């Protein structure tokens, strides 16, 4: 039914307008007690065997919503209602910003992909922190907060900008993510170099520890799929050295060649980060490489091309404790998370592993034994 509706309505709309329309519906449903209970019962059934412990947190399962969908923390309960086990909000910047000029979001339907050059459009860390502070959760879910650099802040002053956001937001986050991998903020990806990343992560860690008492907020970094393998190894080694809690792999890609894209060149040539199915192979490869490097010392989060339960399962076998989706949600609709959970439970039952935790990294361990 959703696929018919997508073809009939959403496909004919501007992608950003369609996003805002669907977003409003989700938020509205989450505000109506009887309706949200019914929707959650249908779309968010719980599987005890999928319960996951990661980052010192207990979650209903391993599957969450990637950053970028709910930039301003306005629909956390709505996304939990749809079955996401954790919701990563943002990317949030130190100061509010409108993002890049429209049109800035493009569907590559033939490739089940998106290209975006949104440019971290968000209300800023002060406004998002106030909203999170005032939030009264309806559904229990894990909330991650993804922070990035304000566009007008020079690269040399990036650390202070991230620290400002961390100070405002860490107290409201179940985990905190430093995003240095979006291709849509000039100079941002330069911060992935270890000589720039080390002081940045250290400063954010200090800021979170300074403003939050009584608990340690887990800190992760999100990296791009376009990093060379030796740079991925360097980030992995740095994460271990700094005692980082996790790595999210991967963000969108600026690559186009070699991905087998079928959409028209006018679409594939749009500037921005490509997400969705074409990212699948590289994101899986990066997770496997990271796990071979860090093992169980750091939590890995797999994102990029997670279309179905098999994709999520392969990411877990490669080394991801958690997985996230976004682009496929646009194409699969409200039953997306339900299908992932059902399929993961079936695959676990048919596997030689007693628990999901046993399955994490199993294929990578075999390959490197």
Short mmCIF file of C-alpha atoms in Angstrom, two decimals:
data_model
loop_
_atom_site.label_atom_id
_atom_site.label_comp_id
_atom_site.label_asym_id
_atom_site.label_seq_id
_atom_site.Cartn_x
_atom_site.Cartn_y
_atom_site.Cartn_z
CA UNK A 1 0.00 0.00 0.00
CA UNK A 2 2.78 2.44 0.90
CA UNK A 3 4.65 1.76 -2.33
CA UNK A 4 1.49 2.57 -4.29
CA UNK A 5 1.04 5.75 -2.23
CA UNK A 6 4.68 6.68 -2.80
CA UNK A 7 4.30 6.33 -6.56
CA UNK A 8 0.98 8.19 -6.58
CA UNK A 9 1.77 11.05 -4.19
CA UNK A 10 5.28 11.39 -2.80
CA UNK A 11 7.12 10.68 -6.05
CA UNK A 12 5.27 13.57 -7.68
CA UNK A 13 6.22 16.00 -4.92
CA UNK A 14 9.44 17.86 -4.30
CA UNK A 15 11.45 15.52 -2.02
CA UNK A 16 11.90 18.09 0.75
CA UNK A 17 8.20 19.01 0.72
CA UNK A 18 7.28 15.33 0.85
CA UNK A 19 9.62 14.89 3.81
CA UNK A 20 7.98 17.73 5.71
CA UNK A 21 4.50 16.40 4.94
CA UNK A 22 5.31 12.88 6.16
CA UNK A 23 7.06 14.37 9.17
CA UNK A 24 3.96 16.33 10.13
CA UNK A 25 1.81 13.19 9.90
CA UNK A 26 4.20 11.25 12.13
CA UNK A 27 4.29 14.02 14.72
CA UNK A 28 0.51 14.36 14.67
CA UNK A 29 -0.06 10.63 15.15
CA UNK A 30 2.34 10.61 18.10
CA UNK A 31 0.31 13.34 19.83
CA UNK A 32 -2.96 11.38 19.80
CA UNK A 33 -2.90 8.82 22.66
CA UNK A 34 -5.21 6.15 21.23
CA UNK A 35 -3.76 6.44 17.73
CA UNK A 36 -0.13 6.28 18.83
CA UNK A 37 -0.83 3.22 20.97
CA UNK A 38 -2.45 1.48 18.01
CA UNK A 39 0.35 2.46 15.61
CA UNK A 40 3.08 1.34 18.02
CA UNK A 41 1.34 -2.00 18.59
CA UNK A 42 1.24 -2.58 14.83
CA UNK A 43 4.65 -1.21 13.84
CA UNK A 44 6.86 -1.64 16.90
CA UNK A 45 6.42 -5.18 18.23
CA UNK A 46 9.21 -6.17 20.59
CA UNK A 47 11.41 -9.24 20.18
CA UNK A 48 13.07 -10.25 23.41
CA UNK A 49 15.87 -12.02 21.55
CA UNK A 50 16.83 -8.73 19.85
CA UNK A 51 17.34 -6.77 23.07
CA UNK A 52 20.69 -5.07 22.82
CA UNK A 53 23.22 -3.62 25.21
CA UNK A 54 25.54 -1.08 23.64
CA UNK A 55 27.39 2.00 24.85
CA UNK A 56 26.37 1.05 28.37
CA UNK A 57 22.71 1.43 27.34
CA UNK A 58 19.89 -1.09 27.09
CA UNK A 59 17.82 -0.93 23.94
CA UNK A 60 14.79 -2.81 22.63
CA UNK A 61 16.85 -3.84 19.63
CA UNK A 62 19.80 -2.87 17.44
CA UNK A 63 18.00 -0.85 14.76
CA UNK A 64 17.81 2.93 14.89
CA UNK A 65 17.11 6.01 12.84
CA UNK A 66 20.21 7.72 11.46
CA UNK A 67 20.85 11.42 11.92
CA UNK A 68 19.42 13.76 9.30
CA UNK A 69 15.76 12.86 9.49
CA UNK A 70 14.88 14.61 12.75
CA UNK A 71 17.30 17.51 12.79
CA UNK A 72 15.65 19.50 15.57
CA UNK A 73 14.42 16.79 17.97
CA UNK A 74 10.76 17.36 17.20
CA UNK A 75 9.65 13.78 16.43
CA UNK A 76 11.53 11.44 18.75
CA UNK A 77 8.35 9.82 20.07
CA UNK A 78 6.96 9.60 16.55
CA UNK A 79 9.97 7.69 15.31
CA UNK A 80 9.94 5.42 18.38
CA UNK A 81 6.26 4.79 17.64
CA UNK A 82 7.32 3.54 14.19
CA UNK A 83 9.66 1.00 15.76
CA UNK A 84 13.12 2.57 15.80
CA UNK A 85 15.07 1.33 18.82
CA UNK A 86 17.15 4.48 18.99
CA UNK A 87 16.75 7.88 17.37
CA UNK A 88 19.76 10.00 16.47
CA UNK A 89 18.77 13.63 16.14
CA UNK A 90 20.69 16.33 14.28
CA UNK A 91 23.05 17.21 12.88
CA UNK A 92 22.89 20.15 15.31
CA UNK A 93 25.31 23.06 14.99
CA UNK A 94 26.48 25.62 17.53
CA UNK A 95 24.41 28.36 15.90
CA UNK A 96 21.14 28.15 13.94
CA UNK A 97 21.50 28.10 10.18
CA UNK A 98 19.15 27.73 7.21
CA UNK A 99 21.35 25.34 5.28
CA UNK A 100 22.08 25.51 1.59
CA UNK A 101 19.74 27.06 -0.98
CA UNK A 102 16.91 24.92 -2.29
CA UNK A 103 16.62 22.67 -4.28
CA UNK A 104 18.90 20.52 -2.14
CA UNK A 105 17.38 17.04 -1.86
CA UNK A 106 17.05 14.64 -4.79
CA UNK A 107 15.57 11.16 -5.14
CA UNK A 108 17.33 8.60 -7.31
CA UNK A 109 14.38 6.21 -7.42
CA UNK A 110 15.98 3.80 -9.89
CA UNK A 111 18.90 3.42 -7.48
CA UNK A 112 16.85 3.55 -4.25
CA UNK A 113 19.10 6.39 -3.20
CA UNK A 114 19.12 10.06 -2.26
CA UNK A 115 21.47 12.93 -2.90
CA UNK A 116 21.38 15.75 -0.40
CA UNK A 117 23.23 18.99 0.06
CA UNK A 118 21.07 20.22 2.93
CA UNK A 119 24.01 21.86 4.70
CA UNK A 120 23.11 21.15 8.35
CA UNK A 121 19.89 23.18 8.33
CA UNK A 122 18.80 23.29 11.98
CA UNK A 123 17.64 25.60 14.77
CA UNK A 124 20.96 25.54 16.61
CA UNK A 125 22.15 23.86 19.78
CA UNK A 126 20.50 26.29 22.23
CA UNK A 127 17.02 25.76 20.77
CA UNK A 128 17.43 21.99 20.46
CA UNK A 129 18.78 21.74 24.02
CA UNK A 130 15.74 23.64 25.32
CA UNK A 131 13.40 21.32 23.43
CA UNK A 132 15.11 18.21 24.78
CA UNK A 133 15.03 19.62 28.32
CA UNK A 134 11.28 20.19 28.05
CA UNK A 135 10.56 16.81 26.48
CA UNK A 136 8.28 14.39 28.34
CA UNK A 137 8.84 11.01 26.65
CA UNK A 138 5.83 8.94 25.64
CA UNK A 139 7.86 5.94 24.42
CA UNK A 140 11.11 4.73 25.94
CA UNK A 141 13.84 5.03 23.38
CA UNK A 142 17.53 5.85 23.25
CA UNK A 143 18.29 9.37 22.00
CA UNK A 144 21.58 10.14 20.31
CA UNK A 145 22.63 13.72 19.54
CA UNK A 146 24.76 14.35 16.47
CA UNK A 147 26.73 17.62 16.43
CA UNK A 148 28.53 19.36 13.60
CA UNK A 149 30.30 22.60 12.67
CA UNK A 150 28.43 25.82 12.01
CA UNK A 151 29.12 26.77 8.39
CA UNK A 152 30.29 30.35 9.07
CA UNK A 153 32.74 29.23 11.76
CA UNK A 154 36.28 29.02 10.31
CA UNK A 155 37.91 25.62 10.36
CA UNK A 156 40.53 26.94 12.81
CA UNK A 157 37.73 27.71 15.31
CA UNK A 158 35.83 24.46 14.83
CA UNK A 159 36.80 22.99 18.20
CA UNK A 160 35.17 25.83 20.10
CA UNK A 161 32.00 25.51 18.02
CA UNK A 162 31.72 21.77 18.77
CA UNK A 163 32.44 22.38 22.45
CA UNK A 164 29.62 24.93 22.62
CA UNK A 165 27.17 22.36 21.26
CA UNK A 166 28.51 19.63 23.53
CA UNK A 167 28.11 21.82 26.60
CA UNK A 168 24.50 22.55 25.70
CA UNK A 169 23.45 19.12 24.53
CA UNK A 170 25.47 16.45 26.33
CA UNK A 171 23.21 16.48 29.38
CA UNK A 172 20.21 15.61 27.22
CA UNK A 173 21.93 12.89 25.16
CA UNK A 174 22.05 9.17 25.80
CA UNK A 175 25.06 9.30 23.49
CA UNK A 176 26.85 12.08 21.62
CA UNK A 177 28.20 11.94 18.07
CA UNK A 178 30.85 14.18 16.53
CA UNK A 179 30.06 14.48 12.84
CA UNK A 180 33.15 15.32 10.78
CA UNK A 181 32.06 13.56 7.61
CA UNK A 182 29.26 15.46 5.87
CA UNK A 183 30.36 16.65 2.43
CA UNK A 184 28.03 19.66 2.55
CA UNK A 185 29.91 21.93 4.99
CA UNK A 186 33.12 23.36 3.50
CA UNK A 187 36.23 22.08 5.25
CA UNK A 188 34.37 19.70 7.54
CA UNK A 189 35.88 16.50 6.20
CA UNK A 190 39.36 17.90 6.80
CA UNK A 191 38.63 17.33 10.50
CA UNK A 192 38.74 13.55 9.90
CA UNK A 193 42.54 13.74 9.67
CA UNK A 194 43.87 12.38 12.94
CA UNK A 195 45.96 15.47 13.70
CA UNK A 196 42.75 17.56 13.63
CA UNK A 197 40.47 14.87 15.06
CA UNK A 198 42.52 14.19 18.20
CA UNK A 199 42.17 17.67 19.78
CA UNK A 200 38.55 17.94 18.64
CA UNK A 201 37.45 14.69 20.24
CA UNK A 202 39.48 15.42 23.35
CA UNK A 203 37.84 18.82 23.77
CA UNK A 204 34.32 17.45 23.26
CA UNK A 205 35.03 14.64 25.74
CA UNK A 206 36.20 17.18 28.33
CA UNK A 207 33.17 19.39 27.73
CA UNK A 208 30.72 16.51 28.15
CA UNK A 209 32.42 15.36 31.34
CA UNK A 210 32.45 18.91 32.71
CA UNK A 211 28.73 19.60 32.26
CA UNK A 212 27.28 16.15 33.00
CA UNK A 213 27.63 14.71 36.48
CA UNK A 214 26.59 11.28 37.71
CA UNK A 215 27.10 9.51 34.38
CA UNK A 216 29.49 9.34 31.47
CA UNK A 217 27.95 10.30 28.14
CA UNK A 218 29.19 7.89 25.45
CA UNK A 219 31.05 9.68 22.65
CA UNK A 220 31.20 8.47 19.05
CA UNK A 221 32.59 9.82 15.79
CA UNK A 222 30.92 9.49 12.38
CA UNK A 223 33.19 8.91 9.40
CA UNK A 224 32.85 9.02 5.63
CA UNK A 225 32.99 6.01 3.29
CA UNK A 226 35.40 7.96 1.10
CA UNK A 227 38.31 7.68 3.53
CA UNK A 228 41.22 5.63 2.26
CA UNK A 229 41.68 2.31 4.06
CA UNK A 230 44.81 3.54 5.84
CA UNK A 231 42.88 6.56 7.12
CA UNK A 232 40.12 4.29 8.41
CA UNK A 233 42.79 2.34 10.29
CA UNK A 234 44.17 5.60 11.68
CA UNK A 235 40.75 6.69 12.95
CA UNK A 236 40.23 3.26 14.51
CA UNK A 237 43.59 3.46 16.29
CA UNK A 238 42.85 6.99 17.48
CA UNK A 239 39.46 5.93 18.82
CA UNK A 240 41.11 3.21 20.89
CA UNK A 241 43.84 5.59 22.06
CA UNK A 242 41.33 8.21 23.22
CA UNK A 243 38.95 5.71 24.80
CA UNK A 244 36.19 6.64 22.38
CA UNK A 245 32.97 4.68 22.83
CA UNK A 246 32.09 4.10 19.20
CA UNK A 247 32.43 4.79 15.49
CA UNK A 248 29.51 5.28 13.10
CA UNK A 249 30.29 4.06 9.60
CA UNK A 250 29.38 5.51 7.27
CA UNK A 251 28.07 8.92 6.25
CA UNK A 252 27.11 9.80 2.67
CA UNK A 253 29.57 9.54 -0.20
CA UNK A 254 30.74 12.06 -2.78
CA UNK A 255 31.64 9.18 -5.11
CA UNK A 256 29.57 8.41 -8.20
CA UNK A 257 31.82 6.25 -10.37
CA UNK A 258 31.88 2.53 -9.75
CA UNK A 259 28.54 2.46 -7.93
CA UNK A 260 26.52 1.16 -10.87
CA UNK A 261 24.07 4.07 -10.77
CA UNK A 262 21.13 3.75 -13.15
CA UNK A 263 19.53 7.16 -12.68
CA UNK A 264 19.90 9.88 -15.29
CA UNK A 265 23.22 11.77 -15.35
CA UNK A 266 21.35 14.98 -14.60
CA UNK A 267 20.44 13.47 -11.23
CA UNK A 268 23.60 11.58 -10.41
CA UNK A 269 25.61 14.69 -11.25
CA UNK A 270 23.95 16.76 -8.55
CA UNK A 271 26.37 18.03 -5.92
CA UNK A 272 26.00 16.53 -2.45
CA UNK A 273 26.22 13.34 -0.47
CA UNK A 274 24.82 10.15 -1.94
CA UNK A 275 23.05 7.77 0.45
CA UNK A 276 21.03 4.59 0.10
CA UNK A 277 21.51 1.29 -1.68
CA UNK A 278 24.65 2.22 -3.71
CA UNK A 279 26.52 2.72 -0.43
CA UNK A 280 25.85 -0.82 0.76
CA UNK A 281 29.04 -2.57 -0.30
CA UNK A 282 31.48 0.11 0.84
CA UNK A 283 29.76 0.66 4.18
CA UNK A 284 29.84 -3.07 4.86
CA UNK A 285 33.52 -3.18 3.90
CA UNK A 286 34.33 -0.29 6.28
CA UNK A 287 32.54 -1.96 9.20
CA UNK A 288 34.47 -5.18 8.62
CA UNK A 289 37.76 -3.31 8.42
CA UNK A 290 37.03 -1.38 11.60
CA UNK A 291 36.03 -4.51 13.50
CA UNK A 292 39.17 -6.33 12.39
CA UNK A 293 41.12 -3.39 13.81
CA UNK A 294 39.29 -2.69 17.09
CA UNK A 295 37.38 -5.89 17.86
CA UNK A 296 35.02 -5.55 20.79
CA UNK A 297 36.87 -2.61 22.35
CA UNK A 298 34.64 -0.07 20.58
CA UNK A 299 30.98 -0.16 19.58
CA UNK A 300 30.50 0.03 15.83
CA UNK A 301 27.33 1.41 14.27
CA UNK A 302 26.61 0.37 10.68
CA UNK A 303 24.72 2.75 8.42
CA UNK A 304 24.51 3.16 4.67
CA UNK A 305 22.36 1.05 2.36
CA UNK A 306 20.41 -0.81 5.07
CA UNK A 307 17.34 -1.66 2.99
CA UNK A 308 16.17 -4.85 4.67
CA UNK A 309 16.86 -7.37 7.41
CA UNK A 310 19.53 -9.16 5.37
CA UNK A 311 21.50 -5.92 5.03
CA UNK A 312 21.25 -5.33 8.78
CA UNK A 313 22.25 -8.94 9.52
CA UNK A 314 25.30 -8.73 7.26
CA UNK A 315 26.37 -5.53 9.00
CA UNK A 316 26.06 -7.26 12.39
CA UNK A 317 28.08 -10.26 11.22
CA UNK A 318 30.74 -7.85 9.98
CA UNK A 319 31.04 -6.19 13.39
CA UNK A 320 28.24 -3.69 13.97
CA UNK A 321 26.47 -3.87 17.31
CA UNK A 322 23.95 -1.27 16.17
CA UNK A 323 22.61 -0.49 12.71
CA UNK A 324 20.80 2.56 11.39
CA UNK A 325 18.63 3.42 8.43
CA UNK A 326 17.34 6.56 6.76
CA UNK A 327 17.17 6.57 2.95
CA UNK A 328 15.38 3.21 2.73
CA UNK A 329 12.74 4.54 5.13
CA UNK A 330 11.74 6.99 2.39
CA UNK A 331 11.15 4.11 -0.01
CA UNK A 332 9.86 1.43 2.38
CA UNK A 333 7.57 3.57 4.53
CA UNK A 334 6.16 2.98 8.01
CA UNK A 335 6.62 -0.80 8.04
CA UNK A 336 10.38 -0.45 7.50
CA UNK A 337 11.51 -0.98 11.10
CA UNK A 338 8.96 -3.73 11.71
CA UNK A 339 10.27 -5.70 8.71
CA UNK A 340 13.87 -5.26 9.87
CA UNK A 341 13.06 -6.56 13.36
CA UNK A 342 11.04 -9.51 12.11
CA UNK A 343 13.74 -10.50 9.64
CA UNK A 344 16.55 -10.15 12.17
CA UNK A 345 14.71 -12.35 14.68
CA UNK A 346 14.23 -15.00 11.98
CA UNK A 347 17.87 -14.88 10.94
CA UNK A 348 19.09 -15.13 14.51
CA UNK A 349 16.82 -18.13 15.13
CA UNK A 350 18.19 -19.88 12.04
CA UNK A 351 21.82 -19.07 12.88
CA UNK A 352 24.30 -20.94 15.10
CA UNK A 353 24.37 -18.00 17.51
CA UNK A 354 22.46 -18.05 20.78
CA UNK A 355 22.31 -14.27 21.06
CA UNK A 356 22.65 -11.26 18.83
CA UNK A 357 25.80 -10.28 20.71
CA UNK A 358 27.42 -13.59 19.70
CA UNK A 359 26.72 -12.78 16.05
CA UNK A 360 28.47 -9.40 16.16
CA UNK A 361 31.66 -9.66 14.11
CA UNK A 362 31.35 -13.43 13.58
CA UNK A 363 32.09 -13.32 9.85
CA UNK A 364 35.00 -10.91 10.27
CA UNK A 365 36.52 -13.12 12.97
CA UNK A 366 36.28 -16.11 10.64
CA UNK A 367 37.88 -14.18 7.79
CA UNK A 368 40.79 -12.99 9.92
CA UNK A 369 41.35 -16.21 11.90
#
